[in-house]
PDB file of C-alpha atoms in Angstrom:
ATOM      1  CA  UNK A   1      15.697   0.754 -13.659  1.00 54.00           C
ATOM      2  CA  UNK A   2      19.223   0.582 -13.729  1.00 68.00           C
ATOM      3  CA  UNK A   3      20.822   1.596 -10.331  1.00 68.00           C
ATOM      4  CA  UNK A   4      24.405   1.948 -11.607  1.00 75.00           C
ATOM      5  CA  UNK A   5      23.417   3.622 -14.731  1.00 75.00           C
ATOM      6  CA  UNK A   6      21.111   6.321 -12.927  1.00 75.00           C
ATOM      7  CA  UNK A   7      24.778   6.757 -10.314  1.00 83.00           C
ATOM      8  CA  UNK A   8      27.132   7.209 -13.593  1.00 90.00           C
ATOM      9  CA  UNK A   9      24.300   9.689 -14.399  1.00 94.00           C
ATOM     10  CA  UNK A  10      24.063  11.635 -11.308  1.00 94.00           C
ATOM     11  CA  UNK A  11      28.070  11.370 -11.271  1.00 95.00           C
ATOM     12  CA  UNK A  12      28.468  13.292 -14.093  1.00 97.00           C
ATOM     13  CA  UNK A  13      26.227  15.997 -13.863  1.00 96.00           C
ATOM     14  CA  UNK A  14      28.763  16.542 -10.021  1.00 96.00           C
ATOM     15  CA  UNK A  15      31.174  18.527 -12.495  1.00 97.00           C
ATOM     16  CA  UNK A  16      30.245  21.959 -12.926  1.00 97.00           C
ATOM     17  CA  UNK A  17      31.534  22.189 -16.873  1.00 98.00           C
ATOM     18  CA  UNK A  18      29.612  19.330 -17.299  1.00 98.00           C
ATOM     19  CA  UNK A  19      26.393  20.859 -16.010  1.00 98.00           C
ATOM     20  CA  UNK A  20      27.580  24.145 -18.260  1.00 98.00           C
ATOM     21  CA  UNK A  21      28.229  22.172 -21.422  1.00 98.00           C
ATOM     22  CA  UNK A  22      24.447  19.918 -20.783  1.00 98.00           C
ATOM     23  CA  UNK A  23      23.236  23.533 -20.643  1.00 98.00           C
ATOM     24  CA  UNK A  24      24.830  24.612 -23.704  1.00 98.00           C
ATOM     25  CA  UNK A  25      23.423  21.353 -25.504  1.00 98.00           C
ATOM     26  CA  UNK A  26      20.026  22.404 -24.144  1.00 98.00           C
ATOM     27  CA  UNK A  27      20.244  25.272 -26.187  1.00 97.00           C
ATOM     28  CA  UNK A  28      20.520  23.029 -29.275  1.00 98.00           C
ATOM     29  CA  UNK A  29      23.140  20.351 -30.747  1.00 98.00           C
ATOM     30  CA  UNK A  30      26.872  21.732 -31.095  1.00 98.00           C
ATOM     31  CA  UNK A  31      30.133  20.915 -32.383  1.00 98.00           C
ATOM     32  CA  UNK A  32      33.072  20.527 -29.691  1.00 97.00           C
ATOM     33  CA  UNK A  33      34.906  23.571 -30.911  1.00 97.00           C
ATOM     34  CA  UNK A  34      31.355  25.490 -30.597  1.00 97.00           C
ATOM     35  CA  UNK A  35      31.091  24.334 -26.897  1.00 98.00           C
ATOM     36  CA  UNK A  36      34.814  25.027 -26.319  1.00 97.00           C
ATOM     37  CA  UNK A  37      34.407  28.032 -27.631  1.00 97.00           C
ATOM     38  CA  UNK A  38      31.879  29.564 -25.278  1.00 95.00           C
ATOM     39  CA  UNK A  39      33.146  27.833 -21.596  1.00 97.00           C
ATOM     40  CA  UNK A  40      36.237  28.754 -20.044  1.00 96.00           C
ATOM     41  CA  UNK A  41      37.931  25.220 -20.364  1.00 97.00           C
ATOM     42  CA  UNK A  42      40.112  23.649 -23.393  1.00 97.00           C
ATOM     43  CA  UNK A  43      38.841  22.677 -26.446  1.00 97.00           C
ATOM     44  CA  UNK A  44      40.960  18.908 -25.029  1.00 97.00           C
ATOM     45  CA  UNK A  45      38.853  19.615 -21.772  1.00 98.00           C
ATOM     46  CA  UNK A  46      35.600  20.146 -23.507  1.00 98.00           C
ATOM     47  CA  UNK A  47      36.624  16.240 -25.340  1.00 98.00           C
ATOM     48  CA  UNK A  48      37.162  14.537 -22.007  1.00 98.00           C
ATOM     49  CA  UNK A  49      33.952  16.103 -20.366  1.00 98.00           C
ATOM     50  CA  UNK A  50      31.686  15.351 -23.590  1.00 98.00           C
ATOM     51  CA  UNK A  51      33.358  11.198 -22.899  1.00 98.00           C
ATOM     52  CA  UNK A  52      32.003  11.349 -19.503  1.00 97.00           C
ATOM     53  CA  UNK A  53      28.610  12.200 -20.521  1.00 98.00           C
ATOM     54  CA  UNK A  54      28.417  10.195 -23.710  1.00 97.00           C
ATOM     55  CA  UNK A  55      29.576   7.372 -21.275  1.00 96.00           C
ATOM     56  CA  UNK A  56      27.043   7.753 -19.070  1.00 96.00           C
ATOM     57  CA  UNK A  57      24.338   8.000 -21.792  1.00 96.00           C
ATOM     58  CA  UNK A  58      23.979  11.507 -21.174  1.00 97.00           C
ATOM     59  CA  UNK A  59      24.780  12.962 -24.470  1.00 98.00           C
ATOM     60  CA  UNK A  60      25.135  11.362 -28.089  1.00 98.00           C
ATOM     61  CA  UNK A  61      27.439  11.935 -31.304  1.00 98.00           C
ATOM     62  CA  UNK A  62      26.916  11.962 -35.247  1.00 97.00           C
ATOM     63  CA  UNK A  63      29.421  12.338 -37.606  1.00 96.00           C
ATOM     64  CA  UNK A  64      29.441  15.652 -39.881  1.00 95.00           C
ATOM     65  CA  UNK A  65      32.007  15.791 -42.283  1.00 95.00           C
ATOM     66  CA  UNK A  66      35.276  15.472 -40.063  1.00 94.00           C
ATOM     67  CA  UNK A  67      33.351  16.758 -36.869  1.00 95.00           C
ATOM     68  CA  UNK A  68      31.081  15.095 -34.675  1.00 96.00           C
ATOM     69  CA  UNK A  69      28.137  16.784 -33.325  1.00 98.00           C
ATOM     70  CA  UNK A  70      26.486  16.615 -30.112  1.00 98.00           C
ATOM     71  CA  UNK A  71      22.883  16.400 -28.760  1.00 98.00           C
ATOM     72  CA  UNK A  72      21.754  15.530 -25.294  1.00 98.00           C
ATOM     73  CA  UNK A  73      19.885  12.293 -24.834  1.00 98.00           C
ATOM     74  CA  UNK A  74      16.309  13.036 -24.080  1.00 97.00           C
ATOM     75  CA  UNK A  75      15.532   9.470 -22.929  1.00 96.00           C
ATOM     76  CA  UNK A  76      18.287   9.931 -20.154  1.00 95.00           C
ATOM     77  CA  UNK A  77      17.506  13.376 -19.364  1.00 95.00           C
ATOM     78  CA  UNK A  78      13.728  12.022 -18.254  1.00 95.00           C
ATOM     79  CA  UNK A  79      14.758   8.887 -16.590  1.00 93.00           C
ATOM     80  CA  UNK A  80      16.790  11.685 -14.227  1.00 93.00           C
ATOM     81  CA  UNK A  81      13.909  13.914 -14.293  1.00 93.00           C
ATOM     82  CA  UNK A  82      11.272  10.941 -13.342  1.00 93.00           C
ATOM     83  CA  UNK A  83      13.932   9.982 -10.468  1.00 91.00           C
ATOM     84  CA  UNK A  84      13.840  14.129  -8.830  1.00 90.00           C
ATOM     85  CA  UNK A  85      10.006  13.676  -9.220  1.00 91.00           C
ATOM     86  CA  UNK A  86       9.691  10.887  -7.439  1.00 89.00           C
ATOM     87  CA  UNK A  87      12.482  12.125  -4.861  1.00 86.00           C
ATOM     88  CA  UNK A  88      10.379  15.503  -4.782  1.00 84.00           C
ATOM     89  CA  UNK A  89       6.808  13.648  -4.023  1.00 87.00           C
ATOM     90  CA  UNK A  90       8.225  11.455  -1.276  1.00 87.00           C
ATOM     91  CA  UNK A  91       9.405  14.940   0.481  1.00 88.00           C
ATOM     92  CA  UNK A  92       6.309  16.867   0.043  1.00 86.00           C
ATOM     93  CA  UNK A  93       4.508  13.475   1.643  1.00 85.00           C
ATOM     94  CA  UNK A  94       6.697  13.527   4.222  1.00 85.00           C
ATOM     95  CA  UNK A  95       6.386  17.220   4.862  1.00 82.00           C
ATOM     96  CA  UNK A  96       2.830  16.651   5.200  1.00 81.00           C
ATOM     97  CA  UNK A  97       2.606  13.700   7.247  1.00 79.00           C
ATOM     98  CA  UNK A  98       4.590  15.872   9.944  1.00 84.00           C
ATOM     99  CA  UNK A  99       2.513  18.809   9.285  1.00 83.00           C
ATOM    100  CA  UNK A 100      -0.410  16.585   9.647  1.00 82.00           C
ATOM    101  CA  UNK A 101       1.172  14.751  13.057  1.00 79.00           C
ATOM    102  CA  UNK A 102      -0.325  15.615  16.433  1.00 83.00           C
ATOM    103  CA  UNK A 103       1.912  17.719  18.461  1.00 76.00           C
ATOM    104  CA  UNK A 104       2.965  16.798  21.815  1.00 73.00           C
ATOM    105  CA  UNK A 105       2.013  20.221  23.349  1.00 68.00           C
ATOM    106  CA  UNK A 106      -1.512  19.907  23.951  1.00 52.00           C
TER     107      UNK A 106
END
């Protein structure tokens, strides 16, 4: 496991478009001007945030024609997923382990 690559991850899911445009892409592959066209942010905006996640591995590009289309990266979207499971197991353990604790009222 990368450490620093799981942090750039984490990092740039922080931004709110960003989260909005991986939920877009979660709908199906799109073109810039197709994200642009349904968030509230630039078409230039939509560019920068779409860098950010292609830099962290998040997302991926193919050209079409003079466009280039974009598709979330299902590898990297399960590494994140494995890391919440993991983070969600060690919780529930620890929830139960104090559940399970013996009270000092008694």
């Amino acid at each position: 496991m990368d450490a620093n690559r799981d942090a750039d991850r984490w990092g740039a899911l922080a931004d709110g478009t960003r989260r909005a445009i991986v939920a877009c892409l979660a709908d199906g592959p799109q073109a810039v001007g197709q994200l642009a066209a349904g968030l509230p942010v630039s078409r230039s905006a939509v560019s920068q945030h779409l860098k950010i996640l292609k830099d962290a591995g998040l997302v991926e590009d193919v050209a079409a024609g003079t466009r280039r289309i974009y598709r979330l990266n299902p590898v990297a979207l399960a590494a994140l997923r494995d890391q919440l499971d993991t983070y969600w197991q060690r919780a529930l353990a620890g929830y139960a382990d104090t559940a399970d604790a013996p009270t000092k009222e008694g």
